Coordinates of C-alpha atoms in Angstrom, one line a residue:
X1 CA -0.4 0.2 -0.1
X2 CA 1.1 3.5 -0.9
X3 CA 1.6 6.2 1.6
X4 CA -0.5 9.4 1.7
X5 CA 0.5 12.4 -0.1
X6 CA -1.3 15.4 0.5
X7 CA -2.1 19.0 -1.8
X8 CA -3.8 21.7 0.0
X9 CA -5.6 24.3 -2.3
X10 CA -6.5 27.6 -1.7
X11 CA -10.3 27.1 -1.6
X12 CA -12.9 24.3 -2.8
X13 CA -13.3 25.6 -6.4
X14 CA -9.6 25.6 -7.3
X15 CA -9.6 22.1 -5.4
X16 CA -12.3 20.8 -7.5
X17 CA -10.4 22.6 -11.1
X18 CA -6.9 21.0 -10.4
X19 CA -8.6 17.7 -9.3
X20 CA -10.4 17.8 -12.7
X21 CA -7.1 18.4 -14.4
X22 CA -5.5 15.4 -12.4
X23 CA -7.8 13.4 -13.3
X24 CA -7.9 14.0 -17.1
X25 CA -4.2 13.6 -16.9
X26 CA -4.4 10.2 -15.3
X27 CA -7.3 9.2 -17.8
X28 CA -5.4 10.0 -21.0
X29 CA -2.4 8.5 -19.7
X30 CA -3.8 5.1 -18.7
X31 CA -5.6 4.8 -22.1
X32 CA -1.8 5.7 -24.1
X33 CA -0.4 3.2 -22.1
X34 CA -3.3 0.5 -22.2
X35 CA -6.0 1.2 -24.8
X36 CA -8.4 1.6 -21.7
X37 CA -9.1 3.5 -18.1
X38 CA -11.4 3.2 -15.4
X39 CA -12.8 5.4 -12.6
X40 CA -14.5 5.1 -10.0
X41 CA -16.8 7.8 -9.1
X42 CA -17.6 9.1 -5.7
X43 CA -21.1 11.4 -5.0
X44 CA -21.6 14.1 -2.5
X45 CA -20.7 17.7 -3.0
X46 CA -16.5 17.2 -3.4
X47 CA -17.4 14.4 -6.1
X48 CA -20.1 16.4 -7.9
X49 CA -17.9 19.6 -7.8
X50 CA -15.1 17.3 -9.7
X51 CA -17.6 15.9 -12.1
X52 CA -18.9 19.9 -12.6
X53 CA -15.5 21.0 -13.3
X54 CA -14.5 18.4 -15.5
X55 CA -17.3 19.1 -17.8
X56 CA -16.5 22.8 -17.8
X57 CA -12.8 22.0 -18.8
X58 CA -11.4 22.7 -22.1
X59 CA -9.0 20.0 -21.9
X60 CA -12.1 17.3 -21.1
X61 CA -11.9 16.0 -25.0
X62 CA -8.5 14.8 -24.4
X63 CA -9.8 12.0 -23.4
X64 CA -11.3 8.9 -25.5
X65 CA -14.8 9.0 -23.5
X66 CA -15.7 5.7 -25.4
X67 CA -12.5 3.9 -23.6
X68 CA -13.3 5.1 -20.3
X69 CA -14.9 2.5 -17.6
X70 CA -17.4 4.0 -15.2
X71 CA -18.1 2.2 -11.5
X72 CA -19.0 3.7 -8.5
X73 CA -17.8 3.6 -4.8
X74 CA -21.3 3.3 -3.3
X75 CA -24.6 4.1 -3.8
X76 CA -27.4 5.2 -2.2
X77 CA -30.1 2.1 -2.4
X78 CA -33.0 3.9 -3.7
X79 CA -34.9 3.7 -7.2
X80 CA -33.7 4.3 -10.3
X81 CA -33.5 8.1 -11.5
X82 CA -34.2 9.4 -7.6
X83 CA -32.4 12.7 -7.7
X84 CA -30.5 11.6 -4.5
X85 CA -28.5 8.6 -6.3
X86 CA -25.1 9.4 -7.3
X87 CA -25.4 7.9 -10.6
X88 CA -28.1 10.6 -11.2
X89 CA -26.0 13.6 -10.2
X90 CA -23.6 12.3 -11.9
X91 CA -25.3 12.2 -15.3
X92 CA -26.4 16.1 -14.6
X93 CA -22.8 16.9 -13.6
X94 CA -21.2 15.3 -16.5
X95 CA -21.8 12.2 -17.8
X96 CA -24.8 13.2 -20.0
X97 CA -22.5 15.6 -21.6
X98 CA -20.2 13.7 -23.1
X99 CA -19.5 10.7 -25.6
X100 CA -19.8 7.4 -23.4
X101 CA -20.0 4.0 -24.2
X102 CA -23.0 3.2 -22.1
X103 CA -21.9 -0.8 -21.8
X104 CA -18.8 0.9 -19.9
X105 CA -21.2 2.9 -17.2
X106 CA -21.9 0.7 -14.5
X107 CA -24.2 1.8 -11.7
X108 CA -24.7 -0.1 -9.0
X109 CA -28.3 -1.4 -8.4
X110 CA -31.6 0.4 -7.6
X111 CA -33.9 -0.3 -4.6
X112 CA -36.5 -1.1 -7.6
X113 CA -36.7 -3.6 -10.5
X114 CA -34.8 -6.7 -10.0
X115 CA -33.7 -6.0 -6.5
X116 CA -36.6 -4.5 -4.9
X117 CA -36.1 -4.1 -1.2
X118 CA -32.9 -6.7 -1.3
X119 CA -29.7 -4.4 -1.1
X120 CA -28.0 -7.4 -0.3
X121 CA -28.5 -9.0 -3.6
X122 CA -27.7 -5.9 -5.4
X123 CA -24.4 -5.9 -3.8
X124 CA -23.6 -9.7 -4.8
X125 CA -24.7 -8.7 -8.4
X126 CA -22.4 -5.6 -8.4
X127 CA -19.8 -7.7 -6.8
X128 CA -20.4 -10.3 -9.6
X129 CA -20.1 -7.3 -12.7
X130 CA -16.6 -6.2 -10.8
X131 CA -15.5 -10.1 -11.2
X132 CA -16.4 -10.0 -14.3
X133 CA -14.6 -7.2 -16.0
X134 CA -11.6 -8.4 -13.5
X135 CA -11.6 -11.3 -15.6
X136 CA -11.7 -9.8 -18.7
X137 CA -9.1 -7.6 -18.1
X138 CA -6.5 -10.4 -17.0
X139 CA -7.7 -13.3 -19.4
X140 CA -7.6 -15.6 -16.4
X141 CA -8.7 -15.6 -13.1
X142 CA -8.7 -11.9 -11.4
X143 CA -6.2 -11.3 -8.2
X144 CA -8.0 -7.7 -7.7
X145 CA -8.5 -7.9 -3.8
X146 CA -6.9 -10.8 -2.5
X147 CA -8.0 -13.2 -5.3
X148 CA -12.0 -11.9 -5.4
X149 CA -12.6 -10.3 -8.4
X150 CA -12.3 -6.5 -8.4
X151 CA -10.3 -4.7 -11.7
X152 CA -7.2 -2.5 -10.9
X153 CA -8.9 0.0 -10.8
X154 CA -6.9 3.4 -12.4
X155 CA -7.9 6.2 -10.3
X156 CA -10.9 5.6 -7.1
X157 CA -12.1 8.7 -5.8
X158 CA -13.5 9.1 -2.6
X159 CA -15.4 12.0 -0.6
X160 CA -14.3 12.0 3.0
X161 CA -17.3 12.7 5.8
X162 CA -17.0 14.5 8.6
X163 CA -17.3 11.6 10.6
X164 CA -14.4 10.1 8.7
X165 CA -16.6 7.8 6.5
X166 CA -15.8 7.2 2.7
X167 CA -17.6 5.5 0.1
X168 CA -20.5 4.2 3.0
X169 CA -17.8 3.1 5.1
X170 CA -18.6 4.4 8.6
X171 CA -17.0 4.2 11.9
X172 CA -17.8 1.0 13.5
X173 CA -20.2 -0.7 11.5
X174 CA -20.4 -4.0 10.2
X175 CA -19.6 -3.0 6.9
X176 CA -16.1 -1.3 7.5
X177 CA -15.0 -4.8 9.0
X178 CA -15.2 -6.4 5.9
X179 CA -12.3 -8.7 4.7
X180 CA -13.6 -11.2 2.5
X181 CA -16.6 -9.5 -0.2
X182 CA -15.6 -6.6 -2.0
X183 CA -19.2 -5.1 -2.3
X184 CA -21.7 -5.5 0.8
X185 CA -25.1 -4.1 1.3
X186 CA -24.9 -1.2 4.2
X187 CA -28.0 -1.0 7.2
X188 CA -28.4 1.2 9.7
X189 CA -26.2 4.4 8.6
X190 CA -26.0 6.8 10.2
X191 CA -27.0 9.5 7.6
X192 CA -29.6 9.0 5.3
X193 CA -30.9 6.9 3.9
X194 CA -29.9 4.1 5.7
X195 CA -29.7 1.3 3.3
X196 CA -26.8 1.7 0.7
X197 CA -24.4 -0.4 -1.3
X198 CA -20.7 0.2 -1.1
X199 CA -17.3 -1.0 -1.9
X200 CA -15.8 -2.6 0.8
X201 CA -11.8 -1.9 2.2
X202 CA -10.3 -4.4 -0.1
X203 CA -12.0 -3.6 -3.0
X204 CA -11.0 0.2 -2.7
X205 CA -7.1 -1.1 -1.7
X206 CA -7.2 -2.5 -5.4
X207 CA -7.1 0.6 -6.9
X208 CA -4.2 1.8 -8.6
X209 CA -4.9 5.3 -7.1
X210 CA -7.4 6.5 -4.4
X211 CA -7.7 10.2 -4.1
X212 CA -9.4 11.3 -1.0
X213 CA -11.4 14.7 -1.7
X214 CA -12.4 17.0 1.3
X215 CA -13.1 20.5 1.4
X216 CA -14.6 22.5 4.4
X217 CA -14.3 23.4 8.0
X218 CA -16.5 20.6 8.9
X219 CA -14.3 18.6 7.4
X220 CA -10.8 19.4 9.3
X221 CA -11.5 17.2 12.5
X222 CA -11.9 13.7 10.2
X223 CA -9.0 14.9 8.1
X224 CA -6.9 15.2 10.7
X225 CA -8.0 12.3 12.8
X226 CA -7.6 10.0 9.1
X227 CA -4.2 10.9 8.7
X228 CA -2.8 11.1 12.3
X229 CA -2.2 6.8 12.3
X230 CA -6.3 6.4 13.7
X231 CA -7.2 2.7 12.8
X232 CA -9.5 2.0 9.8
X233 CA -12.7 0.7 12.2
X234 CA -12.4 3.5 14.0
X235 CA -11.6 6.3 10.7
X236 CA -12.4 4.1 8.1
X237 CA -10.7 6.6 5.3
X238 CA -7.2 6.1 7.2
X239 CA -7.9 2.4 5.2
X240 CA -8.3 4.1 2.2
X241 CA -5.0 3.7 0.5
X242 CA -4.2 3.0 -3.3
X243 CA -1.6 0.4 -4.6
X244 CA 0.6 2.9 -6.1
X245 CA -0.7 6.0 -4.8
X246 CA -2.7 7.7 -1.7
X247 CA -3.7 11.2 -2.8
X248 CA -5.4 13.8 -0.5
X249 CA -6.8 16.3 -2.1
X250 CA -8.1 19.5 0.4
X251 CA -8.7 22.5 0.5
X252 CA -7.3 25.0 3.2
X253 CA -10.4 24.9 5.4
X254 CA -10.4 20.8 5.6
X255 CA -6.6 21.3 6.2
X256 CA -7.0 23.4 8.8
X257 CA -6.0 21.1 11.7
X258 CA -3.4 19.7 9.9
X259 CA 0.6 20.1 11.3
X260 CA 1.6 22.4 8.5
X261 CA 4.8 19.9 7.6
X262 CA 2.8 17.6 6.5
X263 CA 2.2 19.1 3.2
X264 CA 4.6 20.6 1.2
X265 CA 4.8 24.4 0.7
X266 CA 4.5 24.0 -3.0
X267 CA 0.9 23.5 -2.6
X268 CA -1.0 26.5 -4.0

């Protein structure tokens, strides 16, 4: 696992634009190297802010959108099209404006349709979809997440909650303790809606790069706790690491409780 790197930007707007520029570069490099790229999206104000900044970037067309796989780190278990679903918000912020291949967009199942009222079944179905993609990627039984079928995502994006949660992995709840499954149903989440679907820490840690986004003073305590050596059960963000890179992208308000020596003076 990689050690965390911290970059602090002046404000959330600059952070979103800089993160969008980083993501364009990373995706273009991956497509040049392997022909395609894969990104795991996150919701929330910072995840959607990044997508909106990407939509506005003149460089967005450097990406070959038809060769990009999009996955989600978690989802609210709500009906398809619900405005609170991460996939709905992502389409509004960016996805409807770029020429994606629909077959390469992988939303988590909704609470209506096949998996009505069955978040655990929906999670198992998404895990199977990930395993199929991992097998295609390697042309052999996949090695992601300890051999349990996760693609090697190029970038996995995560927002950090004020309680240190990432995806829908909340402190002390069973999902954050999961070591076998790659996707789980989450029940009794402390923020609405209480039922969700989430990647687990083993799946997150299969990514090549994990980027954690936090802006605003309400995130300062969580950022400081997660970067101070806290355990992942008590502070799930502390357990989110990438294979080759773990990048914390912050604004000055979210970094307010960090020691200044933790990030380089060159952070804008």
